[in-house]
Amino acid sequence: VKMAYEYYLLLALWLQVGQSVETFHLPVLNDRPILFHEELEHFADLTEKDAKHHLMNLLPSMDNGLSARGYPEGGGGDGAISQGELAIRLVRVEQDRQMEDAHAHMMMADLDDDGLLSIAELHKLGLDLDKASFLARFQAADENGDSWISEAEVVNFFHPDTRPIMFSTLAAELMTALDTNKDSVLSLQELNSRNVLKHVHSGFPADLQRIATAVPRVDKDEDMALNLKELKDWLNLHYEDRIDAIVLELFRQADQDKDKQLTSDEIWKHHTLFIGHHNHRQHGSAHPGKRDTTRDVNSCPTCGADRVKEGTMASSKTRAGHGQDGHDEL
């Protein structure tokens, strides 16, 4: 049975050779940063005035008194949005968009529709990774070690720079790729080499091209080079700094009185920072019956589940929290 199943998978992969793989692109986090996936779709059809009013309706749920890490910090229900409250919203939005991304990948690659991806099924997506990196990332993403990855584990695989469980694997992958003299540390010369650019779009943070400038911050032994642990420390710092950087930029532009609180008036006046301009909102979310401009995946008009191809409805298998009753916040 196992041999027959593997033969079926290999045959399916062979039949896919030469065929283009559907792509799926959700907005980056600083694009309409407070909107969950389903809200992206809803806001796309609103006039500017209606969108601003709907934005105001979102504020009470954001005014929850939580910090960026989800811990109570006080101030909930005070009518203003703190930096921590905005940060935790961004964290949840990123998780939601990544789960939607994972759902689309699952729909494309799950040949037997069992809700799990094998190595062979994942390989069908044609990822630009060498064999060793592919296998290492698969094993790291497979949290329970059952040799299959679930939809939640697919997020680990495709968004490794935002998943701390993947940082050790990314650090080892980077060391192998850039350590040209095999001394188990990356010198400033190696960190500034052209080889770094090859990895910027393969699951590493975009700031990887500037990693050499971060050496003083994470170089604990002060040898002007990064060892494996220091590479992992850099990934951790980047992970923690990403959300903070977006929050600080939003506050820089919208917090007019610089009191580190965003009032409803300030958010109303600077609403495009949070939900985008009207023309911009019409892109980046799928609509039944027409092709999306930033993703090659359409949505079911009833539940919002993605279609693999135009005219082909998604299966009844949907991700957790995705149903007719709307989005359940993570």
Short mmCIF file of C-alpha atoms in Angstrom, two decimals:
data_model
loop_
_atom_site.label_atom_id
_atom_site.label_comp_id
_atom_site.label_asym_id
_atom_site.label_seq_id
_atom_site.Cartn_x
_atom_site.Cartn_y
_atom_site.Cartn_z
CA VAL A 1 0.00 0.00 0.00
CA LYS A 2 2.83 2.36 0.92
CA MET A 3 4.64 1.67 -2.37
CA ALA A 4 1.45 2.25 -4.33
CA TYR A 5 0.81 5.51 -2.50
CA GLU A 6 4.36 6.76 -3.15
CA TYR A 7 4.02 5.77 -6.80
CA TYR A 8 0.79 7.78 -6.98
CA LEU A 9 2.52 10.83 -5.51
CA LEU A 10 5.49 10.56 -7.85
CA LEU A 11 3.19 10.13 -10.83
CA ALA A 12 1.24 13.19 -9.79
CA LEU A 13 4.47 15.15 -9.47
CA TRP A 14 5.63 13.98 -12.91
CA LEU A 15 2.33 15.12 -14.45
CA GLN A 16 2.89 18.53 -12.93
CA VAL A 17 6.24 19.02 -14.67
CA GLY A 18 6.06 21.97 -17.05
CA GLN A 19 2.88 23.30 -15.47
CA SER A 20 3.01 26.64 -13.67
CA VAL A 21 2.19 26.63 -9.99
CA GLU A 22 -0.47 29.06 -8.83
CA THR A 23 0.97 31.85 -6.72
CA PHE A 24 -0.53 33.38 -3.62
CA HIS A 25 0.39 36.79 -2.25
CA LEU A 26 -1.19 38.44 0.77
CA PRO A 27 -0.39 42.06 1.62
CA VAL A 28 2.72 42.56 3.71
CA LEU A 29 2.01 43.49 7.30
CA ASN A 30 2.53 47.23 6.94
CA ASP A 31 -0.07 47.26 4.15
CA ARG A 32 -3.54 47.83 5.69
CA PRO A 33 -1.98 46.57 8.92
CA ILE A 34 -5.05 46.19 11.14
CA LEU A 35 -7.25 44.26 8.69
CA PHE A 36 -7.69 40.52 8.94
CA HIS A 37 -8.08 38.58 5.70
CA GLU A 38 -11.88 38.67 5.69
CA GLU A 39 -11.81 42.37 6.54
CA LEU A 40 -9.56 42.99 3.54
CA GLU A 41 -12.32 41.59 1.37
CA HIS A 42 -15.08 43.49 3.19
CA PHE A 43 -13.32 46.86 3.09
CA ALA A 44 -12.55 46.49 -0.62
CA ASP A 45 -16.20 47.14 -1.49
CA LEU A 46 -16.75 50.13 0.81
CA THR A 47 -16.79 53.78 -0.13
CA GLU A 48 -14.25 56.00 1.60
CA LYS A 49 -16.85 57.33 4.03
CA ASP A 50 -18.24 53.89 4.87
CA ALA A 51 -14.74 52.49 5.29
CA LYS A 52 -13.90 55.18 7.84
CA HIS A 53 -17.05 54.41 9.83
CA HIS A 54 -16.29 50.67 9.75
CA LEU A 55 -12.78 51.46 10.93
CA MET A 56 -14.25 53.24 13.94
CA ASN A 57 -16.30 50.11 14.67
CA LEU A 58 -13.07 48.08 14.90
CA LEU A 59 -11.49 50.28 17.56
CA PRO A 60 -13.37 48.93 20.63
CA SER A 61 -12.05 45.41 19.96
CA MET A 62 -8.53 46.82 19.69
CA ASP A 63 -8.84 48.82 22.91
CA ASN A 64 -8.20 45.71 25.02
CA GLY A 65 -5.36 46.72 27.34
CA LEU A 66 -2.96 44.07 26.00
CA SER A 67 0.74 44.35 25.27
CA ALA A 68 2.52 43.20 22.12
CA ARG A 69 3.04 39.79 23.76
CA GLY A 70 -0.61 39.48 24.75
CA TYR A 71 -0.16 40.31 28.44
CA PRO A 72 -2.46 42.78 30.25
CA GLU A 73 -0.85 46.22 30.52
CA GLY A 74 -3.85 48.28 31.57
CA GLY A 75 -5.72 50.99 29.70
CA GLY A 76 -8.31 48.72 28.14
CA GLY A 77 -11.58 50.48 27.31
CA ASP A 78 -10.10 53.95 27.77
CA GLY A 79 -11.11 55.05 24.26
CA ALA A 80 -7.57 55.22 22.88
CA ILE A 81 -5.18 52.74 21.27
CA SER A 82 -1.79 52.29 22.93
CA GLN A 83 1.35 51.07 21.21
CA GLY A 84 0.92 47.67 22.87
CA GLU A 85 -2.71 47.39 21.77
CA LEU A 86 -1.77 48.22 18.18
CA ALA A 87 1.14 45.78 18.32
CA ILE A 88 -0.96 42.81 19.47
CA ARG A 89 -3.46 43.59 16.71
CA LEU A 90 -0.64 43.46 14.16
CA VAL A 91 0.62 40.17 15.60
CA ARG A 92 -2.86 38.64 15.23
CA VAL A 93 -3.32 40.06 11.74
CA GLU A 94 0.00 38.58 10.65
CA GLN A 95 -0.98 35.18 12.08
CA ASP A 96 -4.33 35.34 10.31
CA ARG A 97 -2.84 36.25 6.94
CA GLN A 98 -0.20 33.54 7.28
CA MET A 99 -2.88 30.95 8.07
CA GLU A 100 -4.75 32.04 4.94
CA ASP A 101 -1.52 31.70 2.99
CA ALA A 102 -0.98 28.22 4.45
CA HIS A 103 -4.55 27.29 3.54
CA ALA A 104 -3.92 28.26 -0.09
CA HIS A 105 -0.71 26.22 -0.22
CA MET A 106 -2.54 23.27 1.33
CA MET A 107 -5.28 23.48 -1.30
CA MET A 108 -2.69 23.42 -4.07
CA ALA A 109 -0.49 20.62 -2.77
CA ASP A 110 -2.67 18.26 -0.70
CA LEU A 111 -3.17 15.62 -3.39
CA ASP A 112 -5.10 13.14 -1.23
CA ASP A 113 -7.08 15.82 0.61
CA ASP A 114 -6.22 14.47 4.06
CA GLY A 115 -5.29 17.82 5.61
CA LEU A 116 -1.59 16.92 5.77
CA LEU A 117 1.36 17.42 3.43
CA SER A 118 4.09 14.87 2.82
CA ILE A 119 7.53 15.86 1.60
CA ALA A 120 6.52 14.78 -1.91
CA GLU A 121 3.34 16.88 -1.86
CA LEU A 122 5.17 19.93 -0.55
CA HIS A 123 7.85 19.51 -3.20
CA LYS A 124 5.09 19.89 -5.81
CA LEU A 125 5.05 23.63 -5.10
CA GLY A 126 8.46 24.00 -6.74
CA LEU A 127 10.23 25.90 -3.97
CA ASP A 128 13.57 27.50 -4.71
CA LEU A 129 15.53 25.59 -2.05
CA ASP A 130 18.31 23.05 -2.33
CA LYS A 131 17.54 19.53 -1.14
CA ALA A 132 19.34 19.84 2.21
CA SER A 133 17.61 23.12 3.10
CA PHE A 134 14.24 21.79 1.98
CA LEU A 135 14.51 18.68 4.17
CA ALA A 136 15.87 20.63 7.14
CA ARG A 137 13.02 23.13 7.00
CA PHE A 138 10.46 20.38 6.61
CA GLN A 139 11.78 18.57 9.69
CA ALA A 140 11.86 21.80 11.73
CA ALA A 141 8.34 22.75 10.63
CA ASP A 142 7.05 19.28 11.58
CA GLU A 143 6.58 20.09 15.27
CA ASN A 144 5.22 16.67 16.30
CA GLY A 145 7.75 14.74 14.22
CA ASP A 146 5.19 12.58 12.38
CA SER A 147 6.77 13.21 8.92
CA TRP A 148 3.68 15.11 7.76
CA ILE A 149 2.95 18.80 8.19
CA SER A 150 -0.47 20.14 9.06
CA GLU A 151 -1.86 23.48 7.94
CA ALA A 152 -0.52 25.16 11.08
CA GLU A 153 2.90 23.62 10.45
CA VAL A 154 2.79 24.83 6.83
CA VAL A 155 2.99 28.35 8.30
CA ASN A 156 6.31 27.35 9.90
CA PHE A 157 7.66 26.20 6.55
CA PHE A 158 6.63 29.19 4.44
CA HIS A 159 7.18 31.93 7.01
CA PRO A 160 10.27 30.74 8.89
CA ASP A 161 11.55 34.25 9.65
CA THR A 162 8.48 34.89 11.85
CA ARG A 163 8.41 31.50 13.58
CA PRO A 164 10.96 31.13 16.42
CA ILE A 165 10.77 27.33 16.14
CA MET A 166 12.51 27.70 12.74
CA PHE A 167 15.35 30.01 13.79
CA SER A 168 17.90 27.30 14.59
CA THR A 169 17.36 25.75 11.16
CA LEU A 170 17.64 29.10 9.39
CA ALA A 171 20.82 29.95 11.29
CA ALA A 172 22.41 26.61 10.35
CA GLU A 173 21.31 27.03 6.73
CA LEU A 174 22.88 30.48 6.58
CA MET A 175 26.10 29.27 8.18
CA THR A 176 26.43 26.46 5.64
CA ALA A 177 25.80 28.80 2.72
CA LEU A 178 28.04 31.71 3.72
CA ASP A 179 30.89 30.15 5.71
CA THR A 180 33.28 29.86 2.79
CA ASN A 181 36.37 29.04 4.88
CA LYS A 182 34.47 26.54 7.07
CA ASP A 183 35.61 28.00 10.40
CA SER A 184 32.08 27.89 11.89
CA VAL A 185 31.77 31.67 12.13
CA LEU A 186 30.71 34.31 9.62
CA SER A 187 33.21 37.13 9.27
CA LEU A 188 32.30 40.65 8.20
CA GLN A 189 33.67 39.82 4.76
CA GLU A 190 31.41 36.77 4.48
CA LEU A 191 28.42 38.73 5.79
CA ASN A 192 29.03 41.43 3.18
CA SER A 193 29.48 39.01 0.28
CA ARG A 194 27.20 38.84 -2.72
CA ASN A 195 26.10 35.38 -1.57
CA VAL A 196 23.94 37.02 1.10
CA LEU A 197 21.65 38.50 -1.56
CA LYS A 198 20.82 35.03 -2.85
CA HIS A 199 18.99 34.26 0.40
CA VAL A 200 16.97 37.46 0.87
CA HIS A 201 13.87 36.04 -0.82
CA SER A 202 14.08 32.45 0.39
CA GLY A 203 12.43 32.70 3.78
CA PHE A 204 15.01 34.91 5.47
CA PRO A 205 14.20 38.43 6.70
CA ALA A 206 14.56 41.16 4.09
CA ASP A 207 17.04 42.82 6.44
CA LEU A 208 19.42 39.93 5.80
CA GLN A 209 21.21 42.07 3.21
CA ARG A 210 22.15 44.43 6.06
CA ILE A 211 23.06 41.77 8.61
CA ALA A 212 26.68 42.94 8.78
CA THR A 213 25.50 46.21 10.36
CA ALA A 214 23.91 44.21 13.20
CA VAL A 215 27.14 42.47 14.22
CA PRO A 216 27.93 44.86 17.12
CA ARG A 217 24.46 44.23 18.57
CA VAL A 218 24.64 40.43 18.71
CA ASP A 219 28.39 39.75 18.73
CA LYS A 220 28.56 38.68 22.38
CA ASP A 221 32.16 37.43 22.25
CA GLU A 222 33.28 40.60 20.41
CA ASP A 223 35.27 38.78 17.73
CA MET A 224 33.63 40.79 14.92
CA ALA A 225 32.07 37.62 13.52
CA LEU A 226 28.85 35.69 14.14
CA ASN A 227 28.71 32.11 15.35
CA LEU A 228 25.64 29.88 15.14
CA LYS A 229 24.13 31.09 18.41
CA GLU A 230 24.69 34.73 17.48
CA LEU A 231 22.97 34.17 14.12
CA LYS A 232 19.97 32.77 15.99
CA ASP A 233 20.09 35.76 18.36
CA TRP A 234 19.95 38.07 15.32
CA LEU A 235 16.88 36.26 13.99
CA ASN A 236 15.22 36.59 17.40
CA LEU A 237 16.00 40.31 17.59
CA HIS A 238 14.70 40.86 14.08
CA TYR A 239 11.51 38.98 14.96
CA GLU A 240 10.95 41.17 18.02
CA ASP A 241 11.83 44.42 16.24
CA ARG A 242 9.60 43.95 13.15
CA ILE A 243 6.28 44.71 14.81
CA ASP A 244 7.77 47.49 16.95
CA ALA A 245 9.13 49.22 13.84
CA ILE A 246 5.73 49.24 12.13
CA VAL A 247 3.95 50.43 15.28
CA LEU A 248 6.45 53.25 15.84
CA GLU A 249 6.11 54.41 12.24
CA LEU A 250 2.30 54.45 12.47
CA PHE A 251 2.49 56.42 15.72
CA ARG A 252 5.05 58.80 14.22
CA GLN A 253 2.57 59.74 11.51
CA ALA A 254 -0.75 59.56 13.35
CA ASP A 255 -0.01 60.47 16.99
CA GLN A 256 -0.26 64.22 16.54
CA ASP A 257 0.08 65.19 20.21
CA LYS A 258 2.84 62.61 20.82
CA ASP A 259 1.18 61.19 23.93
CA LYS A 260 1.75 57.58 22.81
CA GLN A 261 -2.00 57.06 22.47
CA LEU A 262 -4.06 57.09 19.28
CA THR A 263 -7.47 58.67 19.73
CA SER A 264 -10.40 57.94 17.43
CA ASP A 265 -9.98 61.44 15.95
CA GLU A 266 -6.33 60.80 15.11
CA ILE A 267 -7.15 57.43 13.55
CA TRP A 268 -10.08 58.95 11.62
CA LYS A 269 -7.84 61.68 10.23
CA HIS A 270 -5.08 59.25 9.28
CA HIS A 271 -7.34 56.33 8.35
CA THR A 272 -5.42 55.49 5.17
CA LEU A 273 -2.43 54.44 7.28
CA PHE A 274 -4.54 51.66 8.76
CA ILE A 275 -6.90 50.60 5.96
CA GLY A 276 -5.37 52.07 2.79
CA HIS A 277 -6.83 54.36 0.15
CA HIS A 278 -10.06 53.38 -1.61
CA ASN A 279 -8.36 52.38 -4.87
CA HIS A 280 -5.68 50.50 -2.97
CA ARG A 281 -8.23 48.54 -0.94
CA GLN A 282 -9.70 47.05 -4.10
CA HIS A 283 -6.49 45.08 -4.58
CA GLY A 284 -5.07 42.32 -2.45
CA SER A 285 -8.28 40.52 -1.55
CA ALA A 286 -10.16 37.94 -3.56
CA HIS A 287 -13.67 38.46 -4.90
CA PRO A 288 -16.02 35.80 -6.31
CA GLY A 289 -16.27 35.96 -10.07
CA LYS A 290 -13.21 38.03 -10.87
CA ARG A 291 -9.50 37.46 -10.86
CA ASP A 292 -7.55 38.86 -7.97
CA THR A 293 -4.77 41.27 -8.90
CA THR A 294 -2.26 40.20 -6.26
CA ARG A 295 -3.08 36.52 -5.73
CA ASP A 296 -3.88 33.68 -8.09
CA VAL A 297 -6.43 32.27 -5.66
CA ASN A 298 -10.13 33.12 -5.63
CA SER A 299 -12.57 32.83 -2.75
CA CYS A 300 -15.76 30.87 -2.29
CA PRO A 301 -18.68 33.35 -2.21
CA THR A 302 -20.18 31.54 0.78
CA CYS A 303 -17.36 30.72 3.20
CA GLY A 304 -14.39 32.56 1.71
CA ALA A 305 -12.40 29.33 1.22
CA ASP A 306 -9.88 29.61 -1.59
CA ARG A 307 -10.30 28.18 -5.06
CA VAL A 308 -7.26 26.50 -6.52
CA LYS A 309 -8.14 27.61 -10.01
CA GLU A 310 -10.81 29.85 -11.47
CA GLY A 311 -14.05 27.94 -11.72
CA THR A 312 -12.92 25.24 -9.29
CA MET A 313 -14.38 25.42 -5.81
CA ALA A 314 -12.27 24.60 -2.78
CA SER A 315 -12.99 21.35 -0.99
CA SER A 316 -15.07 21.15 2.16
CA LYS A 317 -11.85 21.07 4.20
CA THR A 318 -11.28 24.57 5.57
CA ARG A 319 -8.88 26.00 8.08
CA ALA A 320 -9.79 26.40 11.73
CA GLY A 321 -11.70 29.60 12.41
CA HIS A 322 -12.71 30.01 8.77
CA GLY A 323 -16.41 29.53 8.20
CA GLN A 324 -19.68 31.17 7.33
CA ASP A 325 -19.87 32.92 10.68
CA GLY A 326 -16.74 34.96 9.99
CA HIS A 327 -13.25 35.16 11.40
CA ASP A 328 -12.38 34.03 14.89
CA GLU A 329 -9.50 36.13 16.20
CA LEU A 330 -6.42 34.13 17.09
#
